[in-house]
Amino acid sequence: MGLLTLFIVLSKVTIGSIQHVLPILLALGFGIILIKYSKRNLSNSHQEYILLALGWLVSIVVISYHTYRMLFDNYNFKTDLPLFLCSLIALLIPVFTHYRKYWMFEILVFWIIGGTLQGVITPDILEGFPSFDYFRYWVVHLGLLTIIFYVVFVFKMKPTLRSVFKSLLAFQVYLIVVTGLNYVLDANYFYLVEKPKSATLMDYFGEWPYYVIVGQLVLIPLFLLVYLPFYISSKFENSLSK
């Protein structure tokens, strides 16, 4: 009973707590097993079904969460719409898992690994286990990472250096749209008006508007860092083929 009481804490999830670490370990183990099993035992069509199922799982969780909040909670369109990057990607991810267009992958691989991973390292969850928000948060963030790594390792999709700049350009378009919505709704989506209350990398970037500007500049080396393993892998494969 003591261990159960320790884990069920309906309060803000803190970095390094069991509520933070355990979902990551479970998702990591699940992802590794799923990717290895799919590569060794499944046909291409079954691999596609798995990817589609993952995409719809993540999206349905987001839709269900917001539907539940609208029906039974004090849903606020200024704060609760799925416009934050991870929630928006999760809502639209079935489009990518269905069509698997390369230009979509070029954008998502950097947005998910560069952005979603930061949300995994520094979670912003106001209500812990077993709240709906807790499960929604981890299914979205860890689910998106599982999907993108599944595509990389099973379907062997890889970005190029040009993909880095395509993703950066697409991100600027996203920011412009969200800035407009923030103005119309008097909101703070993607924290473009005010930093989140939880600890994030933005705490080291100064106050508004400096953290927004610095955040944009940081994206360049961050996306290049995400690209580095793909670059090294390509060079290694080319050297083996010679």
mmCIF file of C-alpha atoms in Angstrom:
data_model
loop_
_atom_site.group_PDB
_atom_site.id
_atom_site.type_symbol
_atom_site.label_atom_id
_atom_site.label_comp_id
_atom_site.label_asym_id
_atom_site.label_seq_id
_atom_site.Cartn_x
_atom_site.Cartn_y
_atom_site.Cartn_z
ATOM 1 C CA MET A 1 0.000 0.000 0.000
ATOM 2 C CA GLY A 2 2.920 2.303 0.770
ATOM 3 C CA LEU A 3 4.393 1.919 -2.735
ATOM 4 C CA LEU A 4 0.974 2.487 -4.336
ATOM 5 C CA THR A 5 0.502 5.647 -2.298
ATOM 6 C CA LEU A 6 3.972 6.811 -3.366
ATOM 7 C CA PHE A 7 3.109 6.456 -7.052
ATOM 8 C CA ILE A 8 -0.469 7.776 -7.056
ATOM 9 C CA VAL A 9 0.131 11.467 -6.517
ATOM 10 C CA LEU A 10 -2.399 13.799 -8.112
ATOM 11 C CA SER A 11 -0.019 16.736 -8.168
ATOM 12 C CA LYS A 12 2.523 18.248 -10.523
ATOM 13 C CA VAL A 13 4.997 15.685 -11.881
ATOM 14 C CA THR A 14 8.551 16.497 -10.847
ATOM 15 C CA ILE A 15 11.697 15.757 -12.829
ATOM 16 C CA GLY A 16 13.319 12.480 -11.790
ATOM 17 C CA SER A 17 10.285 11.175 -9.920
ATOM 18 C CA ILE A 18 8.930 7.656 -10.475
ATOM 19 C CA GLN A 19 6.018 9.219 -12.406
ATOM 20 C CA HIS A 20 8.604 10.761 -14.732
ATOM 21 C CA VAL A 21 11.099 7.937 -15.156
ATOM 22 C CA LEU A 22 8.851 4.849 -15.272
ATOM 23 C CA PRO A 23 6.831 5.789 -18.408
ATOM 24 C CA ILE A 24 10.066 6.571 -20.263
ATOM 25 C CA LEU A 25 11.574 3.197 -19.399
ATOM 26 C CA LEU A 26 8.382 1.361 -20.388
ATOM 27 C CA ALA A 27 8.159 3.207 -23.714
ATOM 28 C CA LEU A 28 11.849 2.632 -24.423
ATOM 29 C CA GLY A 29 11.501 -1.095 -23.853
ATOM 30 C CA PHE A 30 8.281 -1.270 -25.864
ATOM 31 C CA GLY A 31 9.800 0.691 -28.767
ATOM 32 C CA ILE A 32 12.938 -1.438 -28.985
ATOM 33 C CA ILE A 33 10.997 -4.718 -28.882
ATOM 34 C CA LEU A 34 8.419 -3.484 -31.424
ATOM 35 C CA ILE A 35 11.051 -2.257 -33.902
ATOM 36 C CA LYS A 36 13.134 -5.424 -33.664
ATOM 37 C CA TYR A 37 10.100 -7.679 -33.991
ATOM 38 C CA SER A 38 8.732 -5.724 -36.952
ATOM 39 C CA LYS A 39 12.033 -5.794 -38.846
ATOM 40 C CA ARG A 40 12.582 -9.513 -38.317
ATOM 41 C CA ASN A 41 9.083 -10.975 -38.496
ATOM 42 C CA LEU A 42 6.577 -8.719 -40.247
ATOM 43 C CA SER A 43 5.875 -8.129 -43.915
ATOM 44 C CA ASN A 44 5.831 -4.603 -45.304
ATOM 45 C CA SER A 45 2.036 -4.460 -45.205
ATOM 46 C CA HIS A 46 1.947 -5.521 -41.549
ATOM 47 C CA GLN A 47 4.626 -2.953 -40.716
ATOM 48 C CA GLU A 48 2.371 -0.335 -42.305
ATOM 49 C CA TYR A 49 -0.565 -1.506 -40.167
ATOM 50 C CA ILE A 50 1.538 -1.172 -37.035
ATOM 51 C CA LEU A 51 2.542 2.365 -37.977
ATOM 52 C CA LEU A 52 -1.057 3.325 -38.743
ATOM 53 C CA ALA A 53 -2.204 1.878 -35.408
ATOM 54 C CA LEU A 54 0.413 3.891 -33.521
ATOM 55 C CA GLY A 55 -0.600 7.065 -35.319
ATOM 56 C CA TRP A 56 -4.293 6.608 -34.635
ATOM 57 C CA LEU A 57 -3.658 5.646 -31.010
ATOM 58 C CA VAL A 58 -1.835 8.899 -30.325
ATOM 59 C CA SER A 59 -4.410 10.980 -32.217
ATOM 60 C CA ILE A 60 -7.442 9.323 -30.604
ATOM 61 C CA VAL A 61 -6.006 9.909 -27.141
ATOM 62 C CA VAL A 62 -5.669 13.633 -27.906
ATOM 63 C CA ILE A 63 -9.174 13.850 -29.392
ATOM 64 C CA SER A 64 -10.667 11.906 -26.463
ATOM 65 C CA TYR A 65 -8.891 14.087 -23.926
ATOM 66 C CA HIS A 66 -10.127 17.352 -25.433
ATOM 67 C CA THR A 67 -13.632 15.975 -25.955
ATOM 68 C CA TYR A 68 -13.739 14.881 -22.317
ATOM 69 C CA ARG A 69 -12.517 18.287 -21.162
ATOM 70 C CA MET A 70 -15.114 20.103 -23.283
ATOM 71 C CA LEU A 71 -17.960 17.945 -21.950
ATOM 72 C CA PHE A 72 -17.053 17.540 -18.285
ATOM 73 C CA ASP A 73 -14.486 20.188 -17.375
ATOM 74 C CA ASN A 74 -13.962 23.930 -17.552
ATOM 75 C CA TYR A 75 -12.477 23.933 -21.046
ATOM 76 C CA ASN A 76 -10.821 27.243 -21.883
ATOM 77 C CA PHE A 77 -10.171 28.043 -25.526
ATOM 78 C CA LYS A 78 -7.444 30.470 -24.451
ATOM 79 C CA THR A 79 -5.353 27.758 -22.846
ATOM 80 C CA ASP A 80 -6.640 24.291 -23.732
ATOM 81 C CA LEU A 81 -6.809 23.992 -27.525
ATOM 82 C CA PRO A 82 -4.376 21.408 -29.005
ATOM 83 C CA LEU A 83 -2.164 24.109 -30.537
ATOM 84 C CA PHE A 84 1.021 23.377 -28.638
ATOM 85 C CA LEU A 85 3.441 21.719 -31.018
ATOM 86 C CA CYS A 86 3.329 18.186 -29.603
ATOM 87 C CA SER A 87 -0.466 18.133 -29.302
ATOM 88 C CA LEU A 88 -0.898 19.516 -32.815
ATOM 89 C CA ILE A 89 1.508 16.938 -34.263
ATOM 90 C CA ALA A 90 -0.285 14.179 -32.352
ATOM 91 C CA LEU A 91 -3.623 15.321 -33.744
ATOM 92 C CA LEU A 92 -2.335 15.245 -37.329
ATOM 93 C CA ILE A 93 0.086 12.301 -37.121
ATOM 94 C CA PRO A 94 -2.341 9.790 -38.793
ATOM 95 C CA VAL A 95 -1.942 11.798 -42.010
ATOM 96 C CA PHE A 96 1.785 11.102 -41.971
ATOM 97 C CA THR A 97 1.496 7.450 -40.918
ATOM 98 C CA HIS A 98 -0.977 6.870 -43.757
ATOM 99 C CA TYR A 99 0.821 8.626 -46.617
ATOM 100 C CA ARG A 100 4.440 8.581 -45.317
ATOM 101 C CA LYS A 101 5.371 11.474 -47.605
ATOM 102 C CA TYR A 102 9.053 12.281 -47.401
ATOM 103 C CA TRP A 103 8.486 16.039 -47.084
ATOM 104 C CA MET A 104 6.330 15.367 -44.015
ATOM 105 C CA PHE A 105 9.080 13.211 -42.545
ATOM 106 C CA GLU A 106 11.671 15.951 -43.172
ATOM 107 C CA ILE A 107 9.677 18.297 -40.952
ATOM 108 C CA LEU A 108 8.494 15.871 -38.301
ATOM 109 C CA VAL A 109 11.801 14.132 -37.604
ATOM 110 C CA PHE A 110 13.295 17.381 -36.286
ATOM 111 C CA TRP A 111 10.154 18.677 -34.614
ATOM 112 C CA ILE A 112 9.592 15.412 -32.769
ATOM 113 C CA ILE A 113 13.152 14.524 -31.781
ATOM 114 C CA GLY A 114 14.210 18.123 -31.140
ATOM 115 C CA GLY A 115 10.994 19.313 -29.508
ATOM 116 C CA THR A 116 9.094 16.356 -28.097
ATOM 117 C CA LEU A 117 12.220 14.928 -26.490
ATOM 118 C CA GLN A 118 12.587 18.155 -24.510
ATOM 119 C CA GLY A 119 9.050 17.623 -23.205
ATOM 120 C CA VAL A 120 10.038 14.125 -22.110
ATOM 121 C CA ILE A 121 13.128 15.365 -20.264
ATOM 122 C CA THR A 122 11.292 18.257 -18.579
ATOM 123 C CA PRO A 123 7.615 17.219 -18.283
ATOM 124 C CA ASP A 124 4.927 19.859 -17.775
ATOM 125 C CA ILE A 125 2.124 17.794 -16.184
ATOM 126 C CA LEU A 126 -0.039 19.503 -13.589
ATOM 127 C CA GLU A 127 -1.846 16.332 -12.457
ATOM 128 C CA GLY A 128 0.045 13.091 -11.913
ATOM 129 C CA PHE A 129 -0.967 9.430 -12.076
ATOM 130 C CA PRO A 130 -3.706 8.284 -12.609
ATOM 131 C CA SER A 131 -5.208 11.441 -14.151
ATOM 132 C CA PHE A 132 -6.314 11.562 -17.803
ATOM 133 C CA ASP A 133 -3.849 14.403 -18.392
ATOM 134 C CA TYR A 134 -0.992 12.236 -17.134
ATOM 135 C CA PHE A 135 -1.746 9.435 -19.596
ATOM 136 C CA ARG A 136 -2.460 11.882 -22.410
ATOM 137 C CA TYR A 137 0.885 13.601 -21.916
ATOM 138 C CA TRP A 138 2.972 10.439 -22.011
ATOM 139 C CA VAL A 139 1.045 8.736 -24.810
ATOM 140 C CA VAL A 140 1.510 11.846 -26.957
ATOM 141 C CA HIS A 141 5.181 12.530 -26.256
ATOM 142 C CA LEU A 142 6.466 8.978 -26.037
ATOM 143 C CA GLY A 143 4.104 7.822 -28.782
ATOM 144 C CA LEU A 144 5.411 10.428 -31.229
ATOM 145 C CA LEU A 145 9.004 9.432 -30.496
ATOM 146 C CA THR A 146 8.127 5.765 -30.997
ATOM 147 C CA ILE A 147 6.485 6.564 -34.337
ATOM 148 C CA ILE A 148 9.389 8.588 -35.714
ATOM 149 C CA PHE A 149 11.994 6.001 -34.662
ATOM 150 C CA TYR A 150 9.802 3.233 -36.087
ATOM 151 C CA VAL A 151 9.817 5.058 -39.424
ATOM 152 C CA VAL A 152 13.590 5.581 -39.266
ATOM 153 C CA PHE A 153 14.548 2.022 -38.379
ATOM 154 C CA VAL A 154 11.785 -0.022 -40.012
ATOM 155 C CA PHE A 155 11.052 2.020 -43.141
ATOM 156 C CA LYS A 156 14.628 3.380 -43.308
ATOM 157 C CA MET A 157 13.649 6.996 -43.884
ATOM 158 C CA LYS A 158 16.474 9.470 -43.253
ATOM 159 C CA PRO A 159 16.682 13.259 -43.485
ATOM 160 C CA THR A 160 19.292 15.216 -45.435
ATOM 161 C CA LEU A 161 21.026 18.461 -44.560
ATOM 162 C CA ARG A 162 18.453 20.262 -46.683
ATOM 163 C CA SER A 163 15.769 18.731 -44.459
ATOM 164 C CA VAL A 164 17.125 20.720 -41.519
ATOM 165 C CA PHE A 165 16.360 24.008 -43.225
ATOM 166 C CA LYS A 166 13.002 22.820 -44.553
ATOM 167 C CA SER A 167 12.004 21.936 -41.002
ATOM 168 C CA LEU A 168 13.212 25.308 -39.693
ATOM 169 C CA LEU A 169 11.205 27.133 -42.364
ATOM 170 C CA ALA A 170 8.085 25.111 -41.595
ATOM 171 C CA PHE A 171 8.552 25.942 -37.919
ATOM 172 C CA GLN A 172 8.552 29.664 -38.685
ATOM 173 C CA VAL A 173 5.234 29.243 -40.495
ATOM 174 C CA TYR A 174 3.857 27.460 -37.432
ATOM 175 C CA LEU A 175 5.028 30.302 -35.172
ATOM 176 C CA ILE A 176 3.406 32.944 -37.373
ATOM 177 C CA VAL A 177 0.077 31.090 -37.310
ATOM 178 C CA VAL A 178 0.209 30.565 -33.539
ATOM 179 C CA THR A 179 1.208 34.191 -32.946
ATOM 180 C CA GLY A 180 -1.881 35.278 -34.851
ATOM 181 C CA LEU A 181 -4.089 32.900 -32.848
ATOM 182 C CA ASN A 182 -2.543 34.125 -29.588
ATOM 183 C CA TYR A 183 -3.440 37.688 -30.563
ATOM 184 C CA VAL A 184 -7.016 36.791 -31.493
ATOM 185 C CA LEU A 185 -7.619 34.614 -28.429
ATOM 186 C CA ASP A 186 -5.465 36.622 -25.997
ATOM 187 C CA ALA A 187 -3.688 33.327 -25.329
ATOM 188 C CA ASN A 188 -0.157 32.001 -24.748
ATOM 189 C CA TYR A 189 0.094 28.970 -27.000
ATOM 190 C CA PHE A 190 3.634 27.646 -27.471
ATOM 191 C CA TYR A 191 4.638 30.028 -24.670
ATOM 192 C CA LEU A 192 5.150 32.903 -27.120
ATOM 193 C CA VAL A 193 3.808 35.412 -24.592
ATOM 194 C CA GLU A 194 5.032 33.955 -21.303
ATOM 195 C CA LYS A 195 7.339 31.112 -20.240
ATOM 196 C CA PRO A 196 5.827 27.923 -18.714
ATOM 197 C CA LYS A 197 5.733 27.676 -14.946
ATOM 198 C CA SER A 198 7.687 24.405 -14.919
ATOM 199 C CA ALA A 199 11.449 24.199 -15.393
ATOM 200 C CA THR A 200 12.439 24.222 -19.072
ATOM 201 C CA LEU A 201 15.424 25.200 -21.186
ATOM 202 C CA MET A 202 13.710 28.559 -21.745
ATOM 203 C CA ASP A 203 14.629 29.509 -18.178
ATOM 204 C CA TYR A 204 18.193 30.028 -19.427
ATOM 205 C CA PHE A 205 17.164 32.261 -22.341
ATOM 206 C CA GLY A 206 16.121 35.372 -20.427
ATOM 207 C CA GLU A 207 12.752 37.068 -20.239
ATOM 208 C CA TRP A 208 10.282 37.887 -23.032
ATOM 209 C CA PRO A 209 10.938 38.553 -25.873
ATOM 210 C CA TYR A 210 14.546 37.386 -25.550
ATOM 211 C CA TYR A 211 13.694 33.759 -24.789
ATOM 212 C CA VAL A 212 11.616 33.604 -27.997
ATOM 213 C CA ILE A 213 14.477 35.027 -30.098
ATOM 214 C CA VAL A 214 17.148 32.893 -28.434
ATOM 215 C CA GLY A 215 14.902 29.852 -28.782
ATOM 216 C CA GLN A 216 14.792 30.385 -32.540
ATOM 217 C CA LEU A 217 18.578 30.657 -32.713
ATOM 218 C CA VAL A 218 19.032 27.565 -30.564
ATOM 219 C CA LEU A 219 16.899 25.560 -33.003
ATOM 220 C CA ILE A 220 19.632 25.746 -35.646
ATOM 221 C CA PRO A 221 22.348 23.881 -33.685
ATOM 222 C CA LEU A 222 19.664 21.672 -32.093
ATOM 223 C CA PHE A 223 18.334 20.498 -35.460
ATOM 224 C CA LEU A 224 21.894 20.075 -36.744
ATOM 225 C CA LEU A 225 22.634 17.953 -33.685
ATOM 226 C CA VAL A 226 19.569 15.825 -34.445
ATOM 227 C CA TYR A 227 20.822 15.465 -38.014
ATOM 228 C CA LEU A 228 24.375 14.477 -36.963
ATOM 229 C CA PRO A 229 23.667 10.755 -36.291
ATOM 230 C CA PHE A 230 21.977 10.464 -39.693
ATOM 231 C CA TYR A 231 24.945 12.148 -41.364
ATOM 232 C CA ILE A 232 27.438 9.846 -39.640
ATOM 233 C CA SER A 233 25.313 6.808 -40.499
ATOM 234 C CA SER A 234 25.167 7.805 -44.177
ATOM 235 C CA LYS A 235 28.918 8.331 -44.328
ATOM 236 C CA PHE A 236 29.517 4.973 -42.668
ATOM 237 C CA GLU A 237 27.192 3.174 -45.090
ATOM 238 C CA ASN A 238 28.866 4.870 -48.068
ATOM 239 C CA SER A 239 32.301 3.790 -46.865
ATOM 240 C CA LEU A 240 31.123 0.182 -46.560
ATOM 241 C CA SER A 241 29.672 0.196 -50.066
ATOM 242 C CA LYS A 242 32.959 1.281 -51.673
#
